[in-house]
Amino acid sequence: RIETKASCCAGECAPVKKDALLIEAPFVSGTLDSGMGRIAVVSPELSFRDRLGGWQARWGVGRMKYLAPPGIYAVGQPSENSPVLVSANYKMSFDALRSSLKGQDAWLLVIDTSGINVWCAAGKGTFGTEEIVRRIKLVQLEKIVTHKTIIVPQLGAPGVNAFEVKKQSGFRVVYGPVRARDLPRFLDSNMKATPEMRQVRFTLRDRLVLTPVELVGWSKVAILIMIALFLLGGIGRDWYSLSRSLDQGVVSALLFLRAYLAGNVLTPVLLPWLPGRSFAVKGAWAGIILTLAVEGYGLAHPAFFGNTLSAAAWLFLLPAISSFFGLNFTGASTYTSLSGVQREMKIAVPVQSVCAVLGSGLWLAGLFV
């Protein structure tokens, strides 16, 4: 990773040496002369390495290290009159932007968001006014283009004060469309967005591509809980029985796994149709669907739970577990806000905790019946 060689102190940036903005990275395909020397050119075509890296990031492999060096890049053969598009340095955001610009000539101003995507970084404050102004000054954008306009992703708007950007840098902020794929039409229509371009969607595909990282993120904790349930399942009035662990312990571990999947997979899949606005409530409903199926099976097969206390325990545990992981999915949705999530957690987490304690108590009591 190569950072620009300029430095800023108290808002003033030191002069940038010729070619200091030239970034070396695997996805750089060439260079282009500009008013600030040579600048890296990136291809709008994603390589196998790019796609593999994106797939790995989806599964949480090297997620926080999957980033592009901040700085200025070129796509096509931009001139001093070409548009300037702002992006986060999370490489999947960067790749989505450049791959949408086939046949376009543009400058890409990549700001440092610590490897976080545009929407999340805007909520955290890393995709914001200060960093945009800082990066404009670092690359001395006024020497690369003659116009005074930058295009910021619409999902980055919560973190950007357009008035302050203009005041501090001289560059006017125009908000681009929600989806990068709409950028060619947006640019061709003189930066005019249609209502459809402004509409935020969270489709089934959008939700499904986010589930792997949610599954992996909690997988270690889930495995430890399943192991604990398996081992504790052997406890009873005769102290410990391996056969009981292989019976009730395995059943309990698998029930937890199903609740884990209900919260992390079933909730995102059924999100628009599950009752309630809160993700915790939606997750609870996914758990209730699972509970009805499991308890129905238990009624038909009385030996499945072992006893009434164990059956009652999972009436509390399944919705609570599913609700917890459903609530966790709020961080992946563009339909939530930080303040909204905080309010939801104040209500949901205590309820989930009470249900988890009651369910755990009944489950442990059931081992001694």
PDB file of C-alpha atoms in Angstrom, residues 27-313:
ATOM      1  CA  PHE A  27      -5.346  -3.342  -9.894  1.00  0.00           C
ATOM      2  CA  VAL A  28      -3.436  -0.415 -11.457  1.00  0.00           C
ATOM      3  CA  SER A  29      -3.137  -0.930 -15.219  1.00  0.00           C
ATOM      4  CA  GLY A  30      -1.122   2.130 -16.232  1.00  0.00           C
ATOM      5  CA  THR A  31      -0.471   5.828 -15.663  1.00  0.00           C
ATOM      6  CA  LEU A  32      -1.841   9.114 -16.963  1.00  0.00           C
ATOM      7  CA  ASP A  33      -0.248  12.575 -17.008  1.00  0.00           C
ATOM      8  CA  SER A  34      -2.070  15.309 -15.095  1.00  0.00           C
ATOM      9  CA  GLY A  35      -1.440  18.717 -13.620  1.00  0.00           C
ATOM     10  CA  MET A  36       0.015  16.896 -10.600  1.00  0.00           C
ATOM     11  CA  GLY A  37       2.251  14.514 -12.560  1.00  0.00           C
ATOM     12  CA  ARG A  38       1.487  10.881 -13.308  1.00  0.00           C
ATOM     13  CA  ILE A  39      -1.624   9.324 -11.783  1.00  0.00           C
ATOM     14  CA  ALA A  40      -2.537   5.638 -11.604  1.00  0.00           C
ATOM     15  CA  VAL A  41      -5.079   4.364 -14.146  1.00  0.00           C
ATOM     16  CA  VAL A  42      -7.393   1.530 -13.089  1.00  0.00           C
ATOM     17  CA  SER A  43      -9.340  -0.731 -15.390  1.00  0.00           C
ATOM     18  CA  PRO A  44     -13.145  -0.927 -15.192  1.00  0.00           C
ATOM     19  CA  GLU A  45     -12.790  -4.675 -15.791  1.00  0.00           C
ATOM     20  CA  LEU A  46     -12.467  -6.722 -12.602  1.00  0.00           C
ATOM     21  CA  SER A  47      -9.854  -9.463 -12.657  1.00  0.00           C
ATOM     22  CA  PHE A  48     -10.160 -12.958 -11.198  1.00  0.00           C
ATOM     23  CA  ARG A  49      -8.059 -11.727  -8.283  1.00  0.00           C
ATOM     24  CA  ASP A  50     -10.514  -8.880  -7.667  1.00  0.00           C
ATOM     25  CA  ARG A  51     -13.504 -11.225  -7.716  1.00  0.00           C
ATOM     26  CA  LEU A  52     -11.808 -13.789  -5.500  1.00  0.00           C
ATOM     27  CA  GLY A  53     -10.884 -11.087  -3.002  1.00  0.00           C
ATOM     28  CA  GLY A  54     -14.466  -9.862  -2.954  1.00  0.00           C
ATOM     29  CA  TRP A  55     -15.783 -13.388  -2.376  1.00  0.00           C
ATOM     30  CA  GLN A  56     -13.355 -13.899   0.493  1.00  0.00           C
ATOM     31  CA  ALA A  57     -14.354 -10.575   2.059  1.00  0.00           C
ATOM     32  CA  ARG A  58     -18.013 -11.632   1.864  1.00  0.00           C
ATOM     33  CA  TRP A  59     -17.091 -14.641   4.009  1.00  0.00           C
ATOM     34  CA  GLY A  60     -15.106 -12.520   6.455  1.00  0.00           C
ATOM     35  CA  VAL A  61     -11.672 -13.638   5.229  1.00  0.00           C
ATOM     36  CA  GLY A  62      -9.335 -10.663   5.545  1.00  0.00           C
ATOM     37  CA  ARG A  63     -12.392  -8.392   5.647  1.00  0.00           C
ATOM     38  CA  MET A  64     -10.801  -5.503   7.539  1.00  0.00           C
ATOM     39  CA  LYS A  65      -7.675  -5.618   5.386  1.00  0.00           C
ATOM     40  CA  TYR A  66      -9.527  -5.588   2.075  1.00  0.00           C
ATOM     41  CA  LEU A  67      -8.936  -2.001   1.050  1.00  0.00           C
ATOM     42  CA  ALA A  68      -7.557   0.218  -1.684  1.00  0.00           C
ATOM     43  CA  PRO A  69      -4.921   2.893  -0.979  1.00  0.00           C
ATOM     44  CA  PRO A  70      -6.565   6.321  -0.544  1.00  0.00           C
ATOM     45  CA  GLY A  71      -5.683   8.843  -3.222  1.00  0.00           C
ATOM     46  CA  ILE A  72      -6.596   9.848  -6.761  1.00  0.00           C
ATOM     47  CA  TYR A  73      -7.080   7.423  -9.652  1.00  0.00           C
ATOM     48  CA  ALA A  74      -8.121   7.667 -13.285  1.00  0.00           C
ATOM     49  CA  VAL A  75     -10.588   5.553 -15.247  1.00  0.00           C
ATOM     50  CA  GLY A  76     -10.363   5.794 -19.025  1.00  0.00           C
ATOM     51  CA  GLN A  77      -8.616   8.947 -20.249  1.00  0.00           C
ATOM     52  CA  PRO A  78      -9.965  11.751 -18.057  1.00  0.00           C
ATOM     53  CA  SER A  79      -9.049  15.366 -18.693  1.00  0.00           C
ATOM     54  CA  GLU A  80      -9.161  18.495 -16.580  1.00  0.00           C
ATOM     55  CA  ASN A  81     -12.891  18.728 -17.386  1.00  0.00           C
ATOM     56  CA  SER A  82     -13.790  15.157 -16.381  1.00  0.00           C
ATOM     57  CA  PRO A  83     -16.000  14.386 -13.351  1.00  0.00           C
ATOM     58  CA  VAL A  84     -14.535  13.539  -9.944  1.00  0.00           C
ATOM     59  CA  LEU A  85     -16.231  10.646  -8.131  1.00  0.00           C
ATOM     60  CA  VAL A  86     -15.650  10.090  -4.412  1.00  0.00           C
ATOM     61  CA  SER A  87     -15.457   6.586  -2.921  1.00  0.00           C
ATOM     62  CA  ALA A  88     -14.503   4.792   0.289  1.00  0.00           C
ATOM     63  CA  ASN A  89     -11.295   2.796   0.411  1.00  0.00           C
ATOM     64  CA  TYR A  90     -13.130  -0.455   1.154  1.00  0.00           C
ATOM     65  CA  LYS A  91     -12.070  -2.303  -1.972  1.00  0.00           C
ATOM     66  CA  MET A  92     -15.508  -3.734  -2.742  1.00  0.00           C
ATOM     67  CA  SER A  93     -16.900  -0.174  -2.810  1.00  0.00           C
ATOM     68  CA  PHE A  94     -13.971   0.921  -4.960  1.00  0.00           C
ATOM     69  CA  ASP A  95     -14.414  -2.049  -7.314  1.00  0.00           C
ATOM     70  CA  ALA A  96     -18.162  -1.437  -7.614  1.00  0.00           C
ATOM     71  CA  LEU A  97     -17.442   2.152  -8.610  1.00  0.00           C
ATOM     72  CA  ARG A  98     -14.747   1.509 -11.209  1.00  0.00           C
ATOM     73  CA  SER A  99     -16.530  -1.500 -12.741  1.00  0.00           C
ATOM     74  CA  SER A 100     -19.612   0.684 -13.353  1.00  0.00           C
ATOM     75  CA  LEU A 101     -17.604   3.194 -15.430  1.00  0.00           C
ATOM     76  CA  LYS A 102     -16.941   1.203 -18.594  1.00  0.00           C
ATOM     77  CA  GLY A 103     -16.594   3.643 -21.485  1.00  0.00           C
ATOM     78  CA  GLN A 104     -16.430   6.631 -19.111  1.00  0.00           C
ATOM     79  CA  ASP A 105     -13.554   9.028 -18.413  1.00  0.00           C
ATOM     80  CA  ALA A 106     -13.423  10.048 -14.765  1.00  0.00           C
ATOM     81  CA  TRP A 107     -11.261  10.742 -11.733  1.00  0.00           C
ATOM     82  CA  LEU A 108     -11.766   8.611  -8.623  1.00  0.00           C
ATOM     83  CA  LEU A 109     -11.036  10.319  -5.315  1.00  0.00           C
ATOM     84  CA  VAL A 110     -10.693   7.523  -2.760  1.00  0.00           C
ATOM     85  CA  ILE A 111     -10.835   8.710   0.849  1.00  0.00           C
ATOM     86  CA  ASP A 112      -9.616   6.853   3.928  1.00  0.00           C
ATOM     87  CA  THR A 113     -12.550   5.187   5.694  1.00  0.00           C
ATOM     88  CA  SER A 114     -10.406   2.538   7.427  1.00  0.00           C
ATOM     89  CA  GLY A 115     -11.649  -0.094   5.002  1.00  0.00           C
ATOM     90  CA  ILE A 116     -15.352   0.488   5.762  1.00  0.00           C
ATOM     91  CA  ASN A 117     -17.988   0.786   3.025  1.00  0.00           C
ATOM     92  CA  VAL A 118     -19.619   4.119   2.173  1.00  0.00           C
ATOM     93  CA  TRP A 119     -22.895   3.721   4.060  1.00  0.00           C
ATOM     94  CA  CYS A 120     -21.399   2.286   7.259  1.00  0.00           C
ATOM     95  CA  ALA A 121     -18.506   4.764   7.166  1.00  0.00           C
ATOM     96  CA  ALA A 122     -20.951   7.670   6.808  1.00  0.00           C
ATOM     97  CA  GLY A 123     -22.743   6.472   9.938  1.00  0.00           C
ATOM     98  CA  LYS A 124     -19.462   6.101  11.833  1.00  0.00           C
ATOM     99  CA  GLY A 125     -18.150   9.467  10.636  1.00  0.00           C
ATOM    100  CA  THR A 126     -15.129   8.169   8.686  1.00  0.00           C
ATOM    101  CA  PHE A 127     -16.803   8.953   5.358  1.00  0.00           C
ATOM    102  CA  GLY A 128     -17.371  12.584   6.154  1.00  0.00           C
ATOM    103  CA  THR A 129     -16.679  16.235   5.592  1.00  0.00           C
ATOM    104  CA  GLU A 130     -13.283  16.352   7.289  1.00  0.00           C
ATOM    105  CA  GLU A 131     -11.775  13.429   5.369  1.00  0.00           C
ATOM    106  CA  ILE A 132     -13.127  14.616   2.009  1.00  0.00           C
ATOM    107  CA  VAL A 133     -11.697  18.093   2.518  1.00  0.00           C
ATOM    108  CA  ARG A 134      -8.414  16.629   3.722  1.00  0.00           C
ATOM    109  CA  ARG A 135      -8.110  14.354   0.683  1.00  0.00           C
ATOM    110  CA  ILE A 136      -8.970  17.176  -1.749  1.00  0.00           C
ATOM    111  CA  LYS A 137      -6.130  19.210  -0.257  1.00  0.00           C
ATOM    112  CA  LEU A 138      -3.719  16.290  -0.155  1.00  0.00           C
ATOM    113  CA  VAL A 139      -4.052  15.538  -3.878  1.00  0.00           C
ATOM    114  CA  GLN A 140      -4.402  19.259  -4.736  1.00  0.00           C
ATOM    115  CA  LEU A 141      -7.472  18.480  -6.796  1.00  0.00           C
ATOM    116  CA  GLU A 142      -7.699  22.059  -8.091  1.00  0.00           C
ATOM    117  CA  LYS A 143      -4.530  21.386 -10.112  1.00  0.00           C
ATOM    118  CA  ILE A 144      -5.975  18.235 -11.683  1.00  0.00           C
ATOM    119  CA  VAL A 145      -9.392  19.555 -12.765  1.00  0.00           C
ATOM    120  CA  THR A 146     -10.556  23.026 -13.739  1.00  0.00           C
ATOM    121  CA  HIS A 147     -14.137  22.641 -12.474  1.00  0.00           C
ATOM    122  CA  LYS A 148     -15.194  22.785  -8.820  1.00  0.00           C
ATOM    123  CA  THR A 149     -17.552  19.827  -8.449  1.00  0.00           C
ATOM    124  CA  ILE A 150     -17.216  16.418  -6.781  1.00  0.00           C
ATOM    125  CA  ILE A 151     -19.780  13.631  -6.924  1.00  0.00           C
ATOM    126  CA  VAL A 152     -20.437  11.900  -3.597  1.00  0.00           C
ATOM    127  CA  PRO A 153     -22.473   8.658  -3.249  1.00  0.00           C
ATOM    128  CA  GLN A 154     -25.982   9.290  -1.985  1.00  0.00           C
ATOM    129  CA  LEU A 155     -25.498   6.719   0.793  1.00  0.00           C
ATOM    130  CA  GLY A 156     -22.582   8.822   2.028  1.00  0.00           C
ATOM    131  CA  ALA A 157     -24.771  11.888   2.527  1.00  0.00           C
ATOM    132  CA  PRO A 158     -25.412  11.359   6.283  1.00  0.00           C
ATOM    133  CA  GLY A 159     -21.724  11.966   6.980  1.00  0.00           C
ATOM    134  CA  VAL A 160     -21.136  14.875   4.583  1.00  0.00           C
ATOM    135  CA  ASN A 161     -21.896  18.538   5.150  1.00  0.00           C
ATOM    136  CA  ALA A 162     -21.920  19.908   1.590  1.00  0.00           C
ATOM    137  CA  PHE A 163     -21.816  23.513   2.795  1.00  0.00           C
ATOM    138  CA  GLU A 164     -18.669  22.917   4.843  1.00  0.00           C
ATOM    139  CA  VAL A 165     -16.985  21.011   2.017  1.00  0.00           C
ATOM    140  CA  LYS A 166     -17.585  23.987  -0.297  1.00  0.00           C
ATOM    141  CA  LYS A 167     -16.479  26.472   2.365  1.00  0.00           C
ATOM    142  CA  GLN A 168     -13.274  24.635   3.251  1.00  0.00           C
ATOM    143  CA  SER A 169     -12.209  23.284  -0.136  1.00  0.00           C
ATOM    144  CA  GLY A 170     -14.019  25.352  -2.749  1.00  0.00           C
ATOM    145  CA  PHE A 171     -15.579  22.228  -4.287  1.00  0.00           C
ATOM    146  CA  ARG A 172     -19.339  21.857  -4.628  1.00  0.00           C
ATOM    147  CA  VAL A 173     -20.859  18.512  -3.624  1.00  0.00           C
ATOM    148  CA  VAL A 174     -23.317  16.781  -5.946  1.00  0.00           C
ATOM    149  CA  TYR A 175     -24.900  13.581  -4.663  1.00  0.00           C
ATOM    150  CA  GLY A 176     -24.822  10.716  -7.128  1.00  0.00           C
ATOM    151  CA  PRO A 177     -27.277   7.819  -7.410  1.00  0.00           C
ATOM    152  CA  VAL A 178     -27.725   5.110  -4.785  1.00  0.00           C
ATOM    153  CA  ARG A 179     -26.358   2.369  -7.047  1.00  0.00           C
ATOM    154  CA  ALA A 180     -23.018   2.633  -8.815  1.00  0.00           C
ATOM    155  CA  ARG A 181     -24.426   0.956 -11.920  1.00  0.00           C
ATOM    156  CA  ASP A 182     -26.609   4.038 -12.523  1.00  0.00           C
ATOM    157  CA  LEU A 183     -23.588   6.357 -12.747  1.00  0.00           C
ATOM    158  CA  PRO A 184     -23.204   6.241 -16.576  1.00  0.00           C
ATOM    159  CA  ARG A 185     -26.814   7.427 -17.038  1.00  0.00           C
ATOM    160  CA  PHE A 186     -26.358   9.973 -14.265  1.00  0.00           C
ATOM    161  CA  LEU A 187     -23.232  11.413 -15.906  1.00  0.00           C
ATOM    162  CA  ASP A 188     -24.733  11.345 -19.400  1.00  0.00           C
ATOM    163  CA  SER A 189     -27.775  13.302 -18.164  1.00  0.00           C
ATOM    164  CA  ASN A 190     -25.615  16.158 -16.848  1.00  0.00           C
ATOM    165  CA  MET A 191     -25.622  14.789 -13.284  1.00  0.00           C
ATOM    166  CA  LYS A 192     -29.403  14.674 -13.014  1.00  0.00           C
ATOM    167  CA  ALA A 193     -30.766  11.753 -10.992  1.00  0.00           C
ATOM    168  CA  THR A 194     -34.170  10.245 -11.684  1.00  0.00           C
ATOM    169  CA  PRO A 195     -36.462   9.292  -8.753  1.00  0.00           C
ATOM    170  CA  GLU A 196     -35.615   5.662  -9.469  1.00  0.00           C
ATOM    171  CA  MET A 197     -31.897   6.420  -9.008  1.00  0.00           C
ATOM    172  CA  ARG A 198     -32.633   7.948  -5.605  1.00  0.00           C
ATOM    173  CA  GLN A 199     -34.677   5.019  -4.321  1.00  0.00           C
ATOM    174  CA  VAL A 200     -32.933   2.839  -1.741  1.00  0.00           C
ATOM    175  CA  ARG A 201     -33.671  -0.862  -2.133  1.00  0.00           C
ATOM    176  CA  PHE A 202     -32.740  -3.878  -0.046  1.00  0.00           C
ATOM    177  CA  THR A 203     -33.604  -6.774  -2.347  1.00  0.00           C
ATOM    178  CA  LEU A 204     -33.385 -10.494  -1.634  1.00  0.00           C
ATOM    179  CA  ARG A 205     -30.069 -10.628  -3.480  1.00  0.00           C
ATOM    180  CA  ASP A 206     -28.762  -7.661  -1.458  1.00  0.00           C
ATOM    181  CA  ARG A 207     -29.715  -9.436   1.749  1.00  0.00           C
ATOM    182  CA  LEU A 208     -28.357 -12.831   0.779  1.00  0.00           C
ATOM    183  CA  VAL A 209     -24.890 -11.575  -0.164  1.00  0.00           C
ATOM    184  CA  LEU A 210     -24.592 -10.122   3.347  1.00  0.00           C
ATOM    185  CA  THR A 211     -25.496 -13.287   5.240  1.00  0.00           C
ATOM    186  CA  PRO A 212     -22.121 -15.102   4.882  1.00  0.00           C
ATOM    187  CA  VAL A 213     -20.173 -12.494   6.836  1.00  0.00           C
ATOM    188  CA  GLU A 214     -22.863 -12.487   9.544  1.00  0.00           C
ATOM    189  CA  LEU A 215     -22.665 -16.277   9.808  1.00  0.00           C
ATOM    190  CA  VAL A 216     -18.883 -16.299   9.976  1.00  0.00           C
ATOM    191  CA  GLY A 217     -18.697 -13.375  12.395  1.00  0.00           C
ATOM    192  CA  TRP A 218     -20.435 -15.288  15.183  1.00  0.00           C
ATOM    193  CA  SER A 219     -19.377 -18.798  14.150  1.00  0.00           C
ATOM    194  CA  LYS A 220     -16.699 -19.261  16.835  1.00  0.00           C
ATOM    195  CA  VAL A 221     -19.105 -18.256  19.593  1.00  0.00           C
ATOM    196  CA  ALA A 222     -21.822 -20.479  18.115  1.00  0.00           C
ATOM    197  CA  ILE A 223     -19.499 -23.494  17.976  1.00  0.00           C
ATOM    198  CA  LEU A 224     -18.439 -22.993  21.606  1.00  0.00           C
ATOM    199  CA  ILE A 225     -22.081 -22.775  22.711  1.00  0.00           C
ATOM    200  CA  MET A 226     -22.933 -25.943  20.795  1.00  0.00           C
ATOM    201  CA  ILE A 227     -20.016 -27.792  22.383  1.00  0.00           C
ATOM    202  CA  ALA A 228     -21.141 -26.589  25.832  1.00  0.00           C
ATOM    203  CA  LEU A 229     -24.709 -27.753  25.179  1.00  0.00           C
ATOM    204  CA  PHE A 230     -23.433 -31.146  24.046  1.00  0.00           C
ATOM    205  CA  LEU A 231     -21.274 -31.590  27.146  1.00  0.00           C
ATOM    206  CA  LEU A 232     -23.851 -30.233  29.608  1.00  0.00           C
ATOM    207  CA  GLY A 233     -26.501 -32.438  28.052  1.00  0.00           C
ATOM    208  CA  GLY A 234     -24.940 -35.435  29.803  1.00  0.00           C
ATOM    209  CA  ILE A 235     -25.544 -34.031  33.310  1.00  0.00           C
ATOM    210  CA  GLY A 236     -28.338 -35.613  35.318  1.00  0.00           C
ATOM    211  CA  ARG A 237     -29.358 -37.170  38.629  1.00  0.00           C
ATOM    212  CA  ASP A 238     -26.759 -39.890  38.124  1.00  0.00           C
ATOM    213  CA  TRP A 239     -24.116 -37.150  37.671  1.00  0.00           C
ATOM    214  CA  TYR A 240     -23.049 -37.760  34.089  1.00  0.00           C
ATOM    215  CA  SER A 241     -24.014 -40.017  31.217  1.00  0.00           C
ATOM    216  CA  LEU A 242     -22.281 -40.060  27.846  1.00  0.00           C
ATOM    217  CA  SER A 243     -25.305 -41.692  26.237  1.00  0.00           C
ATOM    218  CA  ARG A 244     -27.505 -38.855  27.504  1.00  0.00           C
ATOM    219  CA  SER A 245     -24.993 -36.346  26.110  1.00  0.00           C
ATOM    220  CA  LEU A 246     -25.165 -38.099  22.744  1.00  0.00           C
ATOM    221  CA  ASP A 247     -28.952 -37.927  22.954  1.00  0.00           C
ATOM    222  CA  GLN A 248     -30.155 -34.703  24.598  1.00  0.00           C
ATOM    223  CA  GLY A 249     -26.816 -32.922  24.206  1.00  0.00           C
ATOM    224  CA  VAL A 250     -26.811 -33.412  20.446  1.00  0.00           C
ATOM    225  CA  VAL A 251     -30.493 -32.425  20.187  1.00  0.00           C
ATOM    226  CA  SER A 252     -29.825 -29.206  22.133  1.00  0.00           C
ATOM    227  CA  ALA A 253     -26.766 -28.317  20.046  1.00  0.00           C
ATOM    228  CA  LEU A 254     -28.729 -28.832  16.828  1.00  0.00           C
ATOM    229  CA  LEU A 255     -31.636 -26.747  18.119  1.00  0.00           C
ATOM    230  CA  PHE A 256     -29.247 -23.908  18.883  1.00  0.00           C
ATOM    231  CA  LEU A 257     -27.787 -24.256  15.380  1.00  0.00           C
ATOM    232  CA  ARG A 258     -31.254 -23.984  13.874  1.00  0.00           C
ATOM    233  CA  ALA A 259     -31.992 -20.843  15.880  1.00  0.00           C
ATOM    234  CA  TYR A 260     -28.621 -19.434  14.801  1.00  0.00           C
ATOM    235  CA  LEU A 261     -29.526 -20.055  11.153  1.00  0.00           C
ATOM    236  CA  ALA A 262     -33.028 -18.670  11.676  1.00  0.00           C
ATOM    237  CA  GLY A 263     -31.608 -15.385  12.917  1.00  0.00           C
ATOM    238  CA  ASN A 264     -28.801 -15.094  10.377  1.00  0.00           C
ATOM    239  CA  VAL A 265     -30.434 -16.579   7.265  1.00  0.00           C
ATOM    240  CA  LEU A 266     -34.208 -16.951   7.653  1.00  0.00           C
ATOM    241  CA  THR A 267     -34.610 -13.425   9.032  1.00  0.00           C
ATOM    242  CA  PRO A 268     -32.808 -11.726   6.088  1.00  0.00           C
ATOM    243  CA  VAL A 269     -34.636 -13.905   3.551  1.00  0.00           C
ATOM    244  CA  LEU A 270     -38.097 -13.198   4.991  1.00  0.00           C
ATOM    245  CA  LEU A 271     -37.299  -9.645   6.145  1.00  0.00           C
ATOM    246  CA  PRO A 272     -40.039  -7.786   4.158  1.00  0.00           C
ATOM    247  CA  TRP A 273     -42.726 -10.245   5.213  1.00  0.00           C
ATOM    248  CA  LEU A 274     -41.948 -10.835   8.885  1.00  0.00           C
ATOM    249  CA  PRO A 275     -44.197  -8.743  11.187  1.00  0.00           C
ATOM    250  CA  GLY A 276     -42.885  -5.627  12.934  1.00  0.00           C
ATOM    251  CA  ARG A 277     -40.444  -2.842  12.082  1.00  0.00           C
ATOM    252  CA  SER A 278     -37.757  -3.789  14.573  1.00  0.00           C
ATOM    253  CA  PHE A 279     -35.177  -6.301  13.363  1.00  0.00           C
ATOM    254  CA  ALA A 280     -35.260  -7.887  16.823  1.00  0.00           C
ATOM    255  CA  VAL A 281     -39.006  -8.479  16.455  1.00  0.00           C
ATOM    256  CA  LYS A 282     -38.540  -9.838  12.938  1.00  0.00           C
ATOM    257  CA  GLY A 283     -35.816 -12.161  14.243  1.00  0.00           C
ATOM    258  CA  ALA A 284     -38.127 -13.285  17.044  1.00  0.00           C
ATOM    259  CA  TRP A 285     -40.822 -14.131  14.504  1.00  0.00           C
ATOM    260  CA  ALA A 286     -38.322 -16.224  12.544  1.00  0.00           C
ATOM    261  CA  GLY A 287     -37.589 -18.003  15.827  1.00  0.00           C
ATOM    262  CA  ILE A 288     -41.312 -18.464  16.489  1.00  0.00           C
ATOM    263  CA  ILE A 289     -41.728 -20.091  13.069  1.00  0.00           C
ATOM    264  CA  LEU A 290     -38.902 -22.446  13.970  1.00  0.00           C
ATOM    265  CA  THR A 291     -40.375 -23.032  17.450  1.00  0.00           C
ATOM    266  CA  LEU A 292     -43.758 -24.018  16.030  1.00  0.00           C
ATOM    267  CA  ALA A 293     -42.093 -26.535  13.739  1.00  0.00           C
ATOM    268  CA  VAL A 294     -39.862 -27.961  16.474  1.00  0.00           C
ATOM    269  CA  GLU A 295     -42.555 -28.106  19.158  1.00  0.00           C
ATOM    270  CA  GLY A 296     -44.938 -29.697  16.670  1.00  0.00           C
ATOM    271  CA  TYR A 297     -42.345 -32.378  15.986  1.00  0.00           C
ATOM    272  CA  GLY A 298     -41.870 -32.799  19.747  1.00  0.00           C
ATOM    273  CA  LEU A 299     -45.590 -33.411  20.230  1.00  0.00           C
ATOM    274  CA  ALA A 300     -45.518 -36.121  17.592  1.00  0.00           C
ATOM    275  CA  HIS A 301     -42.298 -37.594  19.040  1.00  0.00           C
ATOM    276  CA  PRO A 302     -42.410 -37.219  22.856  1.00  0.00           C
ATOM    277  CA  ALA A 303     -38.897 -38.587  23.319  1.00  0.00           C
ATOM    278  CA  PHE A 304     -37.408 -35.759  21.248  1.00  0.00           C
ATOM    279  CA  PHE A 305     -37.220 -33.247  24.135  1.00  0.00           C
ATOM    280  CA  GLY A 306     -36.995 -35.819  26.875  1.00  0.00           C
ATOM    281  CA  ASN A 307     -39.452 -34.064  29.206  1.00  0.00           C
ATOM    282  CA  THR A 308     -41.854 -31.137  29.532  1.00  0.00           C
ATOM    283  CA  LEU A 309     -39.301 -28.783  31.136  1.00  0.00           C
ATOM    284  CA  SER A 310     -36.902 -29.185  28.212  1.00  0.00           C
ATOM    285  CA  ALA A 311     -39.716 -28.591  25.736  1.00  0.00           C
ATOM    286  CA  ALA A 312     -40.728 -25.435  27.631  1.00  0.00           C
ATOM    287  CA  ALA A 313     -37.111 -24.251  27.706  1.00  0.00           C
TER     288      ALA A 313
END
